[in-house]
mmCIF file of C-alpha atoms in Angstrom:
data_model
loop_
_atom_site.group_PDB
_atom_site.id
_atom_site.type_symbol
_atom_site.label_atom_id
_atom_site.label_comp_id
_atom_site.label_asym_id
_atom_site.label_seq_id
_atom_site.Cartn_x
_atom_site.Cartn_y
_atom_site.Cartn_z
ATOM 1 C CA GLY A 191 17.537 -22.187 16.082
ATOM 2 C CA GLU A 192 14.915 -21.879 18.783
ATOM 3 C CA ALA A 193 11.280 -22.322 17.835
ATOM 4 C CA VAL A 194 9.278 -19.097 17.737
ATOM 5 C CA SER A 195 7.373 -18.629 20.988
ATOM 6 C CA ARG A 196 3.672 -19.279 21.377
ATOM 7 C CA GLU A 197 3.238 -15.691 22.593
ATOM 8 C CA LEU A 198 4.149 -14.313 19.193
ATOM 9 C CA PHE A 199 1.716 -16.620 17.388
ATOM 10 C CA LYS A 200 -0.955 -15.585 19.909
ATOM 11 C CA GLU A 201 -0.217 -11.911 19.281
ATOM 12 C CA ALA A 202 -0.486 -12.434 15.495
ATOM 13 C CA GLU A 203 -3.823 -14.153 16.084
ATOM 14 C CA ARG A 204 -5.036 -11.340 18.357
ATOM 15 C CA LEU A 205 -4.226 -8.756 15.690
ATOM 16 C CA SER A 206 -5.897 -10.891 13.004
ATOM 17 C CA GLU A 207 -9.097 -10.864 15.025
ATOM 18 C CA LYS A 208 -8.801 -7.196 15.933
ATOM 19 C CA TYR A 209 -8.569 -6.028 12.303
ATOM 20 C CA GLY A 210 -10.209 -8.835 10.336
ATOM 21 C CA VAL A 211 -6.998 -9.344 8.381
ATOM 22 C CA GLU A 212 -5.182 -12.698 8.502
ATOM 23 C CA ILE A 213 -1.624 -12.140 9.840
ATOM 24 C CA LEU A 214 0.908 -14.931 9.414
ATOM 25 C CA ILE A 215 4.376 -15.182 10.939
ATOM 26 C CA ALA A 216 7.355 -17.551 10.935
ATOM 27 C CA ASP A 217 6.637 -20.982 9.451
ATOM 28 C CA GLN A 218 2.992 -20.110 8.762
ATOM 29 C CA CYS A 219 4.300 -18.134 5.777
ATOM 30 C CA ASP A 220 5.066 -19.297 2.258
ATOM 31 C CA THR A 221 8.494 -19.049 0.662
ATOM 32 C CA VAL A 222 7.504 -19.651 -2.946
ATOM 33 C CA PHE A 223 5.115 -17.314 -4.795
ATOM 34 C CA PRO A 224 4.145 -17.020 -8.467
ATOM 35 C CA ASP A 225 6.904 -14.504 -9.249
ATOM 36 C CA HIS A 226 8.768 -14.124 -5.971
ATOM 37 C CA SER A 227 10.615 -16.240 -3.497
ATOM 38 C CA GLY A 228 11.048 -15.396 0.148
ATOM 39 C CA GLU A 229 12.789 -16.438 3.335
ATOM 40 C CA LEU A 230 11.048 -16.975 6.647
ATOM 41 C CA LEU A 231 11.563 -14.383 9.377
ATOM 42 C CA LEU A 232 12.363 -16.418 12.489
ATOM 43 C CA ASP A 233 14.077 -14.053 14.903
ATOM 44 C CA GLU A 234 11.816 -13.302 17.887
ATOM 45 C CA ALA A 235 12.812 -9.651 18.284
ATOM 46 C CA ASP A 236 12.337 -9.056 14.559
ATOM 47 C CA ILE A 237 8.890 -10.664 14.582
ATOM 48 C CA ALA A 238 7.871 -8.734 17.711
ATOM 49 C CA GLN A 239 8.819 -5.415 16.095
ATOM 50 C CA ALA A 240 7.048 -6.401 12.859
ATOM 51 C CA LEU A 241 3.834 -7.216 14.746
ATOM 52 C CA TYR A 242 4.022 -3.952 16.680
ATOM 53 C CA THR A 243 4.409 -2.130 13.348
ATOM 54 C CA VAL A 244 1.482 -4.008 11.784
ATOM 55 C CA ASP A 245 -0.717 -3.072 14.759
ATOM 56 C CA TYR A 246 0.314 0.569 14.417
ATOM 57 C CA VAL A 247 -0.277 0.686 10.646
ATOM 58 C CA LEU A 248 -3.616 -1.151 10.634
ATOM 59 C CA GLY A 249 -4.778 0.984 13.546
ATOM 60 C CA ARG A 250 -4.441 4.120 11.452
ATOM 61 C CA TYR A 251 -7.101 3.105 8.942
ATOM 62 C CA PRO A 252 -10.704 3.963 9.861
ATOM 63 C CA GLU A 253 -13.178 1.611 11.536
ATOM 64 C CA GLY A 254 -14.395 -1.182 9.265
ATOM 65 C CA PHE A 255 -11.941 -0.251 6.505
ATOM 66 C CA PHE A 256 -10.530 -3.731 5.878
ATOM 67 C CA GLU A 257 -13.952 -5.368 5.864
ATOM 68 C CA GLN A 258 -14.864 -3.009 3.015
ATOM 69 C CA LEU A 259 -11.558 -3.518 1.249
ATOM 70 C CA LYS A 260 -12.658 -7.103 0.651
ATOM 71 C CA HIS A 261 -14.892 -6.949 -2.405
ATOM 72 C CA ASN A 262 -16.261 -9.019 -5.219
ATOM 73 C CA THR A 263 -14.622 -12.461 -4.946
ATOM 74 C CA TYR A 264 -11.993 -11.397 -2.406
ATOM 75 C CA LYS A 265 -13.210 -12.590 0.969
ATOM 76 C CA GLU A 266 -9.884 -12.464 2.766
ATOM 77 C CA ILE A 267 -6.820 -10.268 3.112
ATOM 78 C CA GLU A 268 -3.727 -12.082 4.297
ATOM 79 C CA ILE A 269 -0.471 -10.484 5.430
ATOM 80 C CA GLN A 270 2.677 -12.599 5.547
ATOM 81 C CA LEU A 271 5.646 -11.240 7.517
ATOM 82 C CA LEU A 272 8.768 -12.596 5.870
ATOM 83 C CA GLY A 273 12.486 -12.018 5.633
ATOM 84 C CA ILE A 274 14.159 -11.133 2.358
ATOM 85 C CA LEU A 275 11.921 -11.223 -0.747
ATOM 86 C CA GLU A 276 13.249 -11.617 -4.256
ATOM 87 C CA LYS A 277 11.367 -10.945 -7.440
ATOM 88 C CA ASP A 278 12.225 -13.449 -10.119
ATOM 89 C CA TYR A 279 12.221 -12.384 -13.736
ATOM 90 C CA SER A 280 12.412 -15.586 -15.709
ATOM 91 C CA THR A 281 14.179 -13.780 -18.544
ATOM 92 C CA ASP A 282 16.894 -12.255 -16.381
ATOM 93 C CA GLU A 283 19.922 -13.598 -14.604
ATOM 94 C CA ILE A 284 19.431 -10.881 -12.023
ATOM 95 C CA THR A 285 17.017 -11.104 -9.107
ATOM 96 C CA TYR A 286 15.625 -7.973 -7.539
ATOM 97 C CA ILE A 287 15.036 -7.448 -3.859
ATOM 98 C CA SER A 288 11.461 -6.471 -3.157
ATOM 99 C CA GLY A 289 10.046 -4.647 -0.103
ATOM 100 C CA GLY A 290 6.666 -6.257 -0.542
ATOM 101 C CA PHE A 291 3.991 -7.143 -3.046
ATOM 102 C CA VAL A 292 0.298 -7.870 -3.352
ATOM 103 C CA ASN A 293 -0.866 -10.929 -5.230
ATOM 104 C CA SER A 294 -4.501 -11.401 -6.187
ATOM 105 C CA SER A 295 -4.168 -14.672 -8.099
ATOM 106 C CA TYR A 296 -5.133 -16.817 -5.118
ATOM 107 C CA GLN A 297 -8.726 -17.973 -5.059
ATOM 108 C CA GLY A 298 -10.715 -15.467 -3.027
ATOM 109 C CA LYS A 299 -7.690 -14.057 -1.256
ATOM 110 C CA LEU A 300 -5.608 -10.911 -1.504
ATOM 111 C CA LEU A 301 -2.139 -11.754 -0.283
ATOM 112 C CA MET A 302 0.303 -9.096 0.930
ATOM 113 C CA ALA A 303 3.821 -10.400 1.457
ATOM 114 C CA LEU A 304 6.248 -8.098 3.259
ATOM 115 C CA ASP A 305 9.952 -7.954 3.932
ATOM 116 C CA ALA A 306 9.614 -7.372 7.674
ATOM 117 C CA ARG A 307 13.308 -7.382 8.559
ATOM 118 C CA PRO A 308 14.143 -4.515 10.920
ATOM 119 C CA MET A 309 16.126 -1.445 9.930
ATOM 120 C CA ASN A 310 16.767 -0.703 13.561
ATOM 121 C CA LEU A 311 15.375 -2.645 16.484
ATOM 122 C CA ASP A 312 15.438 0.446 18.687
ATOM 123 C CA ASP A 313 12.523 1.849 16.685
ATOM 124 C CA GLU A 314 9.208 0.693 18.084
ATOM 125 C CA VAL A 315 7.655 1.065 14.643
ATOM 126 C CA ASN A 316 9.781 -0.037 11.702
ATOM 127 C CA PRO A 317 9.399 2.968 9.345
ATOM 128 C CA LEU A 318 10.444 1.028 6.242
ATOM 129 C CA LEU A 319 7.872 -1.709 6.871
ATOM 130 C CA ALA A 320 5.182 0.867 7.665
ATOM 131 C CA GLY A 321 5.896 2.746 4.415
ATOM 132 C CA THR A 322 5.749 -0.496 2.427
ATOM 133 C CA MET A 323 2.403 -1.381 3.996
ATOM 134 C CA TYR A 324 0.857 1.999 3.116
ATOM 135 C CA HIS A 325 2.146 1.482 -0.427
ATOM 136 C CA GLU A 326 0.781 -2.060 -0.745
ATOM 137 C CA PHE A 327 -2.602 -1.190 0.771
ATOM 138 C CA SER A 328 -2.953 1.444 -1.933
ATOM 139 C CA HIS A 329 -2.697 -1.351 -4.522
ATOM 140 C CA ILE A 330 -5.588 -3.136 -2.781
ATOM 141 C CA ILE A 331 -7.638 0.083 -2.564
ATOM 142 C CA ASP A 332 -7.097 0.412 -6.334
ATOM 143 C CA LYS A 333 -8.605 -3.015 -6.926
ATOM 144 C CA ARG A 334 -11.730 -1.980 -5.087
ATOM 145 C CA LEU A 335 -11.992 1.386 -6.881
ATOM 146 C CA GLU A 336 -11.478 -0.324 -10.226
ATOM 147 C CA PHE A 337 -14.218 -2.847 -9.428
ATOM 148 C CA ASP A 338 -16.474 0.038 -8.406
ATOM 149 C CA SER A 339 -15.911 2.084 -11.536
ATOM 150 C CA LEU A 340 -16.801 -0.983 -13.616
ATOM 151 C CA TYR A 341 -20.102 -1.630 -11.869
ATOM 152 C CA ARG A 342 -21.279 1.783 -10.678
ATOM 153 C CA GLU A 343 -22.046 4.298 -13.362
ATOM 154 C CA ASP A 344 -21.902 7.154 -10.874
ATOM 155 C CA ALA A 345 -18.545 6.182 -9.319
ATOM 156 C CA SER A 346 -16.498 9.356 -8.853
ATOM 157 C CA TYR A 347 -13.193 7.592 -9.504
ATOM 158 C CA SER A 348 -12.041 6.279 -12.870
ATOM 159 C CA GLU A 349 -8.773 5.574 -14.621
ATOM 160 C CA GLU A 350 -9.664 8.189 -17.265
ATOM 161 C CA GLY A 351 -10.312 10.713 -14.509
ATOM 162 C CA TRP A 352 -6.938 9.926 -12.991
ATOM 163 C CA ASN A 353 -5.107 10.256 -16.304
ATOM 164 C CA ARG A 354 -6.632 13.681 -16.850
ATOM 165 C CA LEU A 355 -4.626 14.837 -13.820
ATOM 166 C CA ASN A 356 -1.365 14.104 -15.636
ATOM 167 C CA PRO A 357 0.224 16.488 -18.137
ATOM 168 C CA GLU A 358 -1.391 16.047 -21.551
ATOM 169 C CA GLU A 359 1.605 14.600 -23.352
ATOM 170 C CA PHE A 360 2.680 12.341 -20.479
ATOM 171 C CA GLU A 361 2.528 8.554 -20.760
ATOM 172 C CA TYR A 362 3.477 6.027 -18.067
ATOM 173 C CA ASN A 363 6.677 4.297 -19.155
ATOM 174 C CA ASP A 364 5.773 0.798 -18.000
ATOM 175 C CA SER A 365 9.307 0.154 -16.806
ATOM 176 C CA TYR A 366 10.748 0.437 -13.313
ATOM 177 C CA TYR A 367 13.914 1.849 -14.818
ATOM 178 C CA GLY A 368 13.072 5.186 -16.287
ATOM 179 C CA ALA A 369 13.825 8.747 -15.457
ATOM 180 C CA LEU A 370 11.560 11.439 -14.126
ATOM 181 C CA ASP A 371 11.499 14.203 -16.694
ATOM 182 C CA PRO A 372 12.120 17.501 -14.817
ATOM 183 C CA GLN A 373 9.072 19.099 -16.462
ATOM 184 C CA TYR A 374 6.856 16.512 -14.720
ATOM 185 C CA GLU A 375 8.270 16.919 -11.221
ATOM 186 C CA ASP A 376 5.126 18.666 -9.980
ATOM 187 C CA TYR A 377 3.063 15.584 -10.749
ATOM 188 C CA PHE A 378 5.123 12.610 -9.589
ATOM 189 C CA MET A 379 6.968 11.513 -6.464
ATOM 190 C CA ASP A 380 9.839 9.984 -8.405
ATOM 191 C CA GLN A 381 10.572 7.943 -11.510
ATOM 192 C CA TYR A 382 9.063 4.831 -9.888
ATOM 193 C CA ALA A 383 5.723 6.651 -9.856
ATOM 194 C CA CYS A 384 6.003 7.123 -13.630
ATOM 195 C CA THR A 385 5.889 3.346 -14.182
ATOM 196 C CA ASN A 386 2.112 3.016 -14.151
ATOM 197 C CA SER A 387 -0.872 4.630 -12.485
ATOM 198 C CA THR A 388 -1.131 2.152 -9.614
ATOM 199 C CA GLU A 389 2.516 2.742 -8.596
ATOM 200 C CA ASP A 390 1.874 6.479 -8.936
ATOM 201 C CA ARG A 391 -0.987 6.266 -6.432
ATOM 202 C CA ALA A 392 0.916 3.910 -4.128
ATOM 203 C CA ARG A 393 3.848 6.348 -3.887
ATOM 204 C CA ILE A 394 1.455 9.208 -3.152
ATOM 205 C CA MET A 395 -0.312 7.221 -0.417
ATOM 206 C CA GLU A 396 2.988 6.103 1.077
ATOM 207 C CA TYR A 397 4.021 9.733 1.641
ATOM 208 C CA ALA A 398 0.552 11.005 2.517
ATOM 209 C CA MET A 399 0.193 8.362 5.249
ATOM 210 C CA GLN A 400 3.578 9.359 6.642
ATOM 211 C CA ASN A 401 2.276 12.905 6.648
ATOM 212 C CA ASP A 402 5.275 14.127 4.678
ATOM 213 C CA ALA A 403 3.900 17.558 3.838
ATOM 214 C CA GLY A 404 7.252 18.750 2.506
ATOM 215 C CA VAL A 405 7.055 16.317 -0.400
ATOM 216 C CA PHE A 406 3.768 17.857 -1.522
ATOM 217 C CA ALA A 407 4.818 21.451 -0.850
ATOM 218 C CA GLY A 408 4.149 23.650 -3.866
ATOM 219 C CA LYS A 409 3.385 20.628 -6.035
ATOM 220 C CA GLU A 410 -0.143 21.348 -7.147
ATOM 221 C CA GLY A 411 -0.184 18.351 -9.495
ATOM 222 C CA LEU A 412 0.607 15.870 -6.713
ATOM 223 C CA THR A 413 -1.796 17.491 -4.278
ATOM 224 C CA GLU A 414 -4.611 17.349 -6.855
ATOM 225 C CA LYS A 415 -3.979 13.636 -7.404
ATOM 226 C CA LEU A 416 -4.156 12.981 -3.664
ATOM 227 C CA ARG A 417 -7.393 14.973 -3.481
ATOM 228 C CA TYR A 418 -8.946 13.042 -6.387
ATOM 229 C CA TYR A 419 -7.912 9.685 -4.910
ATOM 230 C CA SER A 420 -9.244 10.656 -1.465
ATOM 231 C CA GLU A 421 -12.586 11.681 -2.950
ATOM 232 C CA GLY A 422 -12.722 8.401 -4.879
ATOM 233 C CA ILE A 423 -12.194 6.430 -1.666
ATOM 234 C CA ARG A 424 -14.881 8.403 0.190
ATOM 235 C CA ASP A 425 -17.270 7.815 -2.698
ATOM 236 C CA SER A 426 -16.561 4.085 -2.889
ATOM 237 C CA PHE A 427 -16.571 3.241 0.825
ATOM 238 C CA ASP A 428 -19.286 3.605 3.421
ATOM 239 C CA VAL A 429 -17.717 6.344 5.546
ATOM 240 C CA THR A 430 -20.288 6.274 8.360
ATOM 241 C CA GLY A 431 -18.482 6.895 11.633
ATOM 242 C CA TRP A 432 -15.162 7.681 9.933
ATOM 243 C CA PRO A 433 -13.198 10.684 11.195
ATOM 244 C CA LYS A 434 -13.738 13.989 9.416
ATOM 245 C CA ILE A 435 -10.178 14.012 8.125
ATOM 246 C CA LEU A 436 -8.656 10.632 7.273
ATOM 247 C CA PRO A 437 -4.932 10.017 7.895
ATOM 248 C CA TRP A 438 -4.076 10.233 4.184
ATOM 249 C CA GLU A 439 -6.030 13.493 3.889
ATOM 250 C CA THR A 440 -4.115 15.342 6.612
ATOM 251 C CA ILE A 441 -1.720 16.679 3.974
ATOM 252 C CA LEU A 442 -4.609 18.264 2.076
ATOM 253 C CA TYR A 443 -5.351 20.391 5.116
ATOM 254 C CA SER A 444 -1.790 21.190 6.056
ATOM 255 C CA GLU A 445 -0.543 24.701 5.538
ATOM 256 C CA ILE A 446 2.608 23.777 3.644
ATOM 257 C CA ALA A 447 0.820 21.744 0.988
ATOM 258 C CA LEU A 448 -1.637 24.576 0.428
ATOM 259 C CA GLU A 449 1.069 27.183 -0.046
ATOM 260 C CA GLU A 450 1.625 28.214 -3.591
#
């Protein structure tokens, strides 16, 4: 096939500088990861749409957000825009297709790998890729909040605090293949969110960032979790110059979500 044009590499570089996040495309990306394998995304139109989507998504986070997301030993956030991603379970014959993942086992680097294949090239922003990015960024936010609650006695966010927002008898099932018990529907997006607390938060952020008020409507448990998480982020980050209402908080101020 044709080599990917210089323009696209330049655009990836421009966005990297604009947001302080390393953005890799085409053959700059890896195909082998600790527990995943991936294919390169080499189609120009696909890469162009992926970069447009990345610009849109990163542009929604407040000024200086990514600089602050780097913490402790993590000096760099790297985003790789790939084709199909497969998660390998060494014990299984089956491989699972993955939308994206975050890996923190690289020295000093948080790596976000994304399946950036288009759903529909007519969309300027690829909604599936955008949703995955909101989800994966939540995992990185969690790492910072966790670090904070370890080292700051007055941190407003903690894992215990989060668990108190779940029904008393509830326990995360630690498996991606469970069911969402109907009595817990007020508290969780879906069964995937019942896997563990970080997936729970990632699902909430994914919908909150897409401003899907209907999903939160009348679900006091979910809305409370979003409120707690939002307060934790405000407490952990320096919010100087940030807008009064952050994109993931819009839901908290929307009429539908507040209706009983």
